[in-house]
PDB file of C-alpha atoms in Angstrom:
ATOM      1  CA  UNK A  94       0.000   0.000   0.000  1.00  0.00           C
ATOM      2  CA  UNK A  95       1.205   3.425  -0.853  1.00  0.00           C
ATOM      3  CA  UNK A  96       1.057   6.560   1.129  1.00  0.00           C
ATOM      4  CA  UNK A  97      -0.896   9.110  -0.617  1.00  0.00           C
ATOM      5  CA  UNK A  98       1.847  11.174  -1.055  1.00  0.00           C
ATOM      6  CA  UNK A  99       3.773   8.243  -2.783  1.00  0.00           C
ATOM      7  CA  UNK A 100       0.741   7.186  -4.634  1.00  0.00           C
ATOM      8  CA  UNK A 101       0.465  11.196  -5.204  1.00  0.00           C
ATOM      9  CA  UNK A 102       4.038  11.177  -7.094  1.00  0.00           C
ATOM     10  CA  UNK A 103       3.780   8.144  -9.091  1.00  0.00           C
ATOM     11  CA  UNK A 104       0.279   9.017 -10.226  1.00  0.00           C
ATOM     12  CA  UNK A 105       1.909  12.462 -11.397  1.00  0.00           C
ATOM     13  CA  UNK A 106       4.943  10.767 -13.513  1.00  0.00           C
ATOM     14  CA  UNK A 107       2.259   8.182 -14.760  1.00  0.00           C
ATOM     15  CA  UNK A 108      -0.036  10.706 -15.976  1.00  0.00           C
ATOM     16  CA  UNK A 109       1.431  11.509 -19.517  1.00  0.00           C
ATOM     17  CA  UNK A 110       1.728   8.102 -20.327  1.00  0.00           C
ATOM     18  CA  UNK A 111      -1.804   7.197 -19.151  1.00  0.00           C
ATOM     19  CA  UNK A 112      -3.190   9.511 -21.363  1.00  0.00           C
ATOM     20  CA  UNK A 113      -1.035   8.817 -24.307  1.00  0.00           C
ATOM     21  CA  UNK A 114      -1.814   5.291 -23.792  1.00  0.00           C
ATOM     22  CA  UNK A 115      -5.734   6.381 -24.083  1.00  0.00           C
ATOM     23  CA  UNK A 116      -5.037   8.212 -27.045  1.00  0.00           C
ATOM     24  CA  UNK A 117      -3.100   5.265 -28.832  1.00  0.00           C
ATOM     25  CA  UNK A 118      -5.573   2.801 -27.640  1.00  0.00           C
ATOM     26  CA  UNK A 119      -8.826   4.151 -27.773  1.00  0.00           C
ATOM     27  CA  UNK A 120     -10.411   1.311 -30.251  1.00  0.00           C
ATOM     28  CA  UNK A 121      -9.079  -0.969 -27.776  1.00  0.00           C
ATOM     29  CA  UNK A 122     -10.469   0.492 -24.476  1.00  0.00           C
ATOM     30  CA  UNK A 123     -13.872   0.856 -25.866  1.00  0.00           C
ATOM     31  CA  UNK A 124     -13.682  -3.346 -25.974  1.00  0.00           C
ATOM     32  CA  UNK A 125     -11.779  -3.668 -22.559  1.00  0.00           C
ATOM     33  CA  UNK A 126     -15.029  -3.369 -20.454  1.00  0.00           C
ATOM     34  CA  UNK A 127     -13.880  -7.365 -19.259  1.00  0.00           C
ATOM     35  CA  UNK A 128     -10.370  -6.656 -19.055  1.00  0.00           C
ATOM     36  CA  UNK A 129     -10.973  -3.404 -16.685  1.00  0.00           C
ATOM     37  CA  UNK A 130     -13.406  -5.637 -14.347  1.00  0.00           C
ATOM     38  CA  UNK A 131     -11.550  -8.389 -13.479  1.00  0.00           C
ATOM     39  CA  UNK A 132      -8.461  -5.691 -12.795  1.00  0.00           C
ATOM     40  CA  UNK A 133     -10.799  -3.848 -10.995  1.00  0.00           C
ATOM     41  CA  UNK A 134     -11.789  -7.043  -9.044  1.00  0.00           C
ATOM     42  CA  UNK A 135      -8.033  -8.100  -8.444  1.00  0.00           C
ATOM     43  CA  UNK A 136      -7.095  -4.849  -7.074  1.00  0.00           C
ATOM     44  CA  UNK A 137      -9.697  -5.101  -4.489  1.00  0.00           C
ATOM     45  CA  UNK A 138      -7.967  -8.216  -3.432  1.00  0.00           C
ATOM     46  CA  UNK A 139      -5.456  -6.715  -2.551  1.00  0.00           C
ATOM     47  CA  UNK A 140      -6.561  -3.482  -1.044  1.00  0.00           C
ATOM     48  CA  UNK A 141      -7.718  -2.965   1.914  1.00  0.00           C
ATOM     49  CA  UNK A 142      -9.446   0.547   1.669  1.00  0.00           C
ATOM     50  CA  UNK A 143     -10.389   1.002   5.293  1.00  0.00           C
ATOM     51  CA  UNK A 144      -5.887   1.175   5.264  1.00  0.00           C
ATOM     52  CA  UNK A 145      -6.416   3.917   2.936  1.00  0.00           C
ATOM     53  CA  UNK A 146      -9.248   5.936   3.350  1.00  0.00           C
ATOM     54  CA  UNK A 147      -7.522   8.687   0.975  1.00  0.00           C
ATOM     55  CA  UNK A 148     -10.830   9.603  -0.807  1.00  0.00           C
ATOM     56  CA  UNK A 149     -12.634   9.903   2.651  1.00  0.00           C
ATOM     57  CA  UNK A 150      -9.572  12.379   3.160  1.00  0.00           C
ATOM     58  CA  UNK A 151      -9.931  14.750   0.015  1.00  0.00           C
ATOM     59  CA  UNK A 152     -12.459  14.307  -2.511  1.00  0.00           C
ATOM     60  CA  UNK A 153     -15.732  15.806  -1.853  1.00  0.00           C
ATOM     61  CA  UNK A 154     -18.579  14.035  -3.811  1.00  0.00           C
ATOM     62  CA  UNK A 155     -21.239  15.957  -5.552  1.00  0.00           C
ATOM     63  CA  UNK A 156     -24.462  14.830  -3.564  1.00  0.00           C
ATOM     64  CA  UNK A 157     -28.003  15.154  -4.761  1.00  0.00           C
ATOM     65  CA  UNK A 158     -31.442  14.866  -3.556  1.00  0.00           C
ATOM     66  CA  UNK A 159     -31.441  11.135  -3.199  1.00  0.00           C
ATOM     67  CA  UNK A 160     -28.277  11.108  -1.545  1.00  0.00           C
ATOM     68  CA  UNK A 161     -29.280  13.645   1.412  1.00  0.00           C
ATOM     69  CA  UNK A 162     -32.214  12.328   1.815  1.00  0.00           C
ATOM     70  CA  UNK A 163     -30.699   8.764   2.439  1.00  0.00           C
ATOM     71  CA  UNK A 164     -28.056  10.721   5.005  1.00  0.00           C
ATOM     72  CA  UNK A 165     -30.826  12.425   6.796  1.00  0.00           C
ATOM     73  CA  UNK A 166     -32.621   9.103   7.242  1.00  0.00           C
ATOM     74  CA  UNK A 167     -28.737   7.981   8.777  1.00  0.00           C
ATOM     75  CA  UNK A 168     -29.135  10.990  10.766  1.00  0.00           C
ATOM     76  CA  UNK A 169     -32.322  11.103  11.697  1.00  0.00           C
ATOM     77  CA  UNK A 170     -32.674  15.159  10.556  1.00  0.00           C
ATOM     78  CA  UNK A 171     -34.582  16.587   8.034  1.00  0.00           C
ATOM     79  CA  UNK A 172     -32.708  16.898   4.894  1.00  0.00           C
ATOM     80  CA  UNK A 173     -32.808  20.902   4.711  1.00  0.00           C
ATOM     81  CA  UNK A 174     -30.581  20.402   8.236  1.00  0.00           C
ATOM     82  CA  UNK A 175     -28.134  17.914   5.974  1.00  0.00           C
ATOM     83  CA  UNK A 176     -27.742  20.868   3.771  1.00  0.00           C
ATOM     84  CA  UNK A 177     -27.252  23.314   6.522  1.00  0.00           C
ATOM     85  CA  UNK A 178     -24.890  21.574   9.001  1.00  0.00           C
ATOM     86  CA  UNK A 179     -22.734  19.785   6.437  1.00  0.00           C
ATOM     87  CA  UNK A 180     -22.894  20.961   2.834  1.00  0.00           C
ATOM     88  CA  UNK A 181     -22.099  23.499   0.662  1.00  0.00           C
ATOM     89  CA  UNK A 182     -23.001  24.409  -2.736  1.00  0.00           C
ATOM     90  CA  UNK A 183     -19.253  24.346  -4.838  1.00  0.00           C
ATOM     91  CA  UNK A 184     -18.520  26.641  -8.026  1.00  0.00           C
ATOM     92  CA  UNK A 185     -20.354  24.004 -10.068  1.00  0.00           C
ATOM     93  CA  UNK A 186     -23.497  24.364  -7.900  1.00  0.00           C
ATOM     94  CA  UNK A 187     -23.429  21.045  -6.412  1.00  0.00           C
ATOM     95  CA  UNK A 188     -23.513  20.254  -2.680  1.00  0.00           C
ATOM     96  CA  UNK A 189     -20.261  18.731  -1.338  1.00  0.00           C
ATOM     97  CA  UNK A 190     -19.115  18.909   2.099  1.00  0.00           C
ATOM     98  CA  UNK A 191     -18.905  21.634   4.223  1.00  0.00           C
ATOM     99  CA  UNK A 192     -15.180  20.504   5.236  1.00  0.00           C
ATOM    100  CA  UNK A 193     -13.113  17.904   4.723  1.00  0.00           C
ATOM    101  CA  UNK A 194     -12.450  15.250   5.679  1.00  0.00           C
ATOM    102  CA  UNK A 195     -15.513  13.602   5.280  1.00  0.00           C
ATOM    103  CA  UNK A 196     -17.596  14.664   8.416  1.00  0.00           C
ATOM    104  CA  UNK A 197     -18.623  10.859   8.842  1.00  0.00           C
ATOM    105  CA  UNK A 198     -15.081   9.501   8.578  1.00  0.00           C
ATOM    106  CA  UNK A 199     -14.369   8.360  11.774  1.00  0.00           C
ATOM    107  CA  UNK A 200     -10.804   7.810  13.017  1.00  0.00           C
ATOM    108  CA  UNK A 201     -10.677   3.629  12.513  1.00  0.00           C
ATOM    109  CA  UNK A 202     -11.634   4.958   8.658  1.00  0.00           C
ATOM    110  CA  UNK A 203     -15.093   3.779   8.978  1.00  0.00           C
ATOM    111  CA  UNK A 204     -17.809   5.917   7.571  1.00  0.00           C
ATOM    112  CA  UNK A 205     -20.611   6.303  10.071  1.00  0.00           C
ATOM    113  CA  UNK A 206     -23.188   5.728   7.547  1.00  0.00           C
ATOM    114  CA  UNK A 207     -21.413   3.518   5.337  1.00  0.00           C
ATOM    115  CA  UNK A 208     -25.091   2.088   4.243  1.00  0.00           C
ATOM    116  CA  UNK A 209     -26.166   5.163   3.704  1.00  0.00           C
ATOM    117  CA  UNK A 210     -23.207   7.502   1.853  1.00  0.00           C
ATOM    118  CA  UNK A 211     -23.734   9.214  -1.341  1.00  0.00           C
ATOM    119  CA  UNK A 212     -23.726   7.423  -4.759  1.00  0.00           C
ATOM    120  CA  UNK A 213     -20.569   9.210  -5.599  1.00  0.00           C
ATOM    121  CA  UNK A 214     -18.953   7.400  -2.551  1.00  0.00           C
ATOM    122  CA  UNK A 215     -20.897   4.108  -3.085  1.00  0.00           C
ATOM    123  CA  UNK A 216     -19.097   3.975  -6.594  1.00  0.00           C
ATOM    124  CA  UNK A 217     -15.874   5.320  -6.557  1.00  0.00           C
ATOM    125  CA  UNK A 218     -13.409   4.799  -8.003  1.00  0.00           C
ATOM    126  CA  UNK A 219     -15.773   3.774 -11.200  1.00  0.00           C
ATOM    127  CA  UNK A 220     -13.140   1.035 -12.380  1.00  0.00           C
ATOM    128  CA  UNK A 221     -15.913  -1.223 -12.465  1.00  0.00           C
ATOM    129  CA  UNK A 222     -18.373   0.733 -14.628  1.00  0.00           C
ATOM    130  CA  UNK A 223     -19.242  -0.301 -18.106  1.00  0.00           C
ATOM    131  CA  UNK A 224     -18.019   1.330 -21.232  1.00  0.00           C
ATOM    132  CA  UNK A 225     -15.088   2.319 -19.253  1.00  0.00           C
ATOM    133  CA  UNK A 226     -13.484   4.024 -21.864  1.00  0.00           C
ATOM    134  CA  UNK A 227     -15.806   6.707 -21.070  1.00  0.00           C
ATOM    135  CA  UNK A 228     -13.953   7.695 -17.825  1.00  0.00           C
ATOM    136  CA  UNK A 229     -10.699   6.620 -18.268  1.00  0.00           C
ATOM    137  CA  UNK A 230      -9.503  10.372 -17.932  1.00  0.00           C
ATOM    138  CA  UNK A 231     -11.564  10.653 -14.717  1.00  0.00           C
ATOM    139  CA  UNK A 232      -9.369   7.318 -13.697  1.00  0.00           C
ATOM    140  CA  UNK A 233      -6.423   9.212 -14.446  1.00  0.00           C
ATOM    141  CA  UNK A 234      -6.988  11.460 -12.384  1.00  0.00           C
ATOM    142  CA  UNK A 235      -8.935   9.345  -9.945  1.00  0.00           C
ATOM    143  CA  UNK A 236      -4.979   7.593  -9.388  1.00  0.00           C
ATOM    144  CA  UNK A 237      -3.595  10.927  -7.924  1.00  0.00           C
ATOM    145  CA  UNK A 238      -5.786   9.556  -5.123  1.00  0.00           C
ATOM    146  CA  UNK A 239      -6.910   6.430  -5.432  1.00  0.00           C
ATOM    147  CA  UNK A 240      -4.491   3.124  -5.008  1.00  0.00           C
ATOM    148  CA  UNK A 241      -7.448   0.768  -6.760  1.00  0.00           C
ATOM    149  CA  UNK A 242      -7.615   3.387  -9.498  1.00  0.00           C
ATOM    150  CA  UNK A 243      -3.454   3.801 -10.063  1.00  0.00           C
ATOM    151  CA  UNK A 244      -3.182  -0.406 -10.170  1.00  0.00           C
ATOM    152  CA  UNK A 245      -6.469  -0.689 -12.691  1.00  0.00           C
ATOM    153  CA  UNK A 246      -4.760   2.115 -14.784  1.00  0.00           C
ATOM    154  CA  UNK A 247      -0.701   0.490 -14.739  1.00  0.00           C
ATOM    155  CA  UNK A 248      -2.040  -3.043 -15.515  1.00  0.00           C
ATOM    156  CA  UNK A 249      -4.144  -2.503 -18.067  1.00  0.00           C
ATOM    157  CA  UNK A 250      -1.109  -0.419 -19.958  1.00  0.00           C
ATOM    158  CA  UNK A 251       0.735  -3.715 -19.342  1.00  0.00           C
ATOM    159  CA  UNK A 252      -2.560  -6.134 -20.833  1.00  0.00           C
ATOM    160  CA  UNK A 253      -3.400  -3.645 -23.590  1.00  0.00           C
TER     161      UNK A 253
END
């Protein structure tokens, strides 16, 4: 397991090859969809994200109406008082949090309402999503942060 500033630096000298690879491969990727699940599964293997907890750290998911109202069920408030106490519209007028970290991380890297978190959350880091080839330069960037997202990324420039 990296640190994220390790992960941080080899996501950053990765990068241009990542997206040259896209560019030179882009017939291929739109065929991969199998290829990227089964590295997506693998790297779950062997990652252990409650070690991690990087995107609980610093990425603030864009939330919407379905997703406060399942966190106000969690927290038993109305979902205007989700908005108030812990979001904030960003410069793209969607509601992320207020701060981060993520107000429900707790310190063992649990989220305190893991059944109830935001979609965003609930499907990060998207390796697994069909027609992959769609995202791969939100992967790319997801690997600055992400140790599931770097090892999907690498090993599919090596299978490619």
């Amino acid at each position: 397991m990296f640190s994220p500033d390790e992960l941080f630096t080899l996501a950053q000298k990765a990068a241009g090859e990542s997206h040259s690879f896209f560019a030179k491969n882009k017939k291929k990727l739109i065929k991969a969809d199998r290829l990227v699940q089964m590295l997506h599964e693998e790297a779950f293997e062997k990652t252990d994200c409650l070690q991690c907890a990087n995107c609980c750290r610093s990425l603030g998911p864009a939330m919407y109406d379905k997703d406060i109202e399942r966190m106000s069920k969690a927290l038993r408030i109305k979902p205007s008082e989700v908005v108030t106490q812990y979001l904030r519209k960003d410069e793209d007028g969607d509601y992320v949090f207020r701060t981060m970290p993520c107000p429900f991380l707790m310190p063992d890297n649990y989220c305190s309402i893991y059944e109830y978190r935001p979609k965003a959350c609930r499907e990060y880091p998207h390796t697994d999503r069909k027609k992959f080839y769609q995202i791969f330069k939100l992967t790319v960037r997801n690997t600055y942060t992400c140790p599931v997202a770097y090892k999907v990324i690498e090993d599919l420039k090596k299978r490619l």
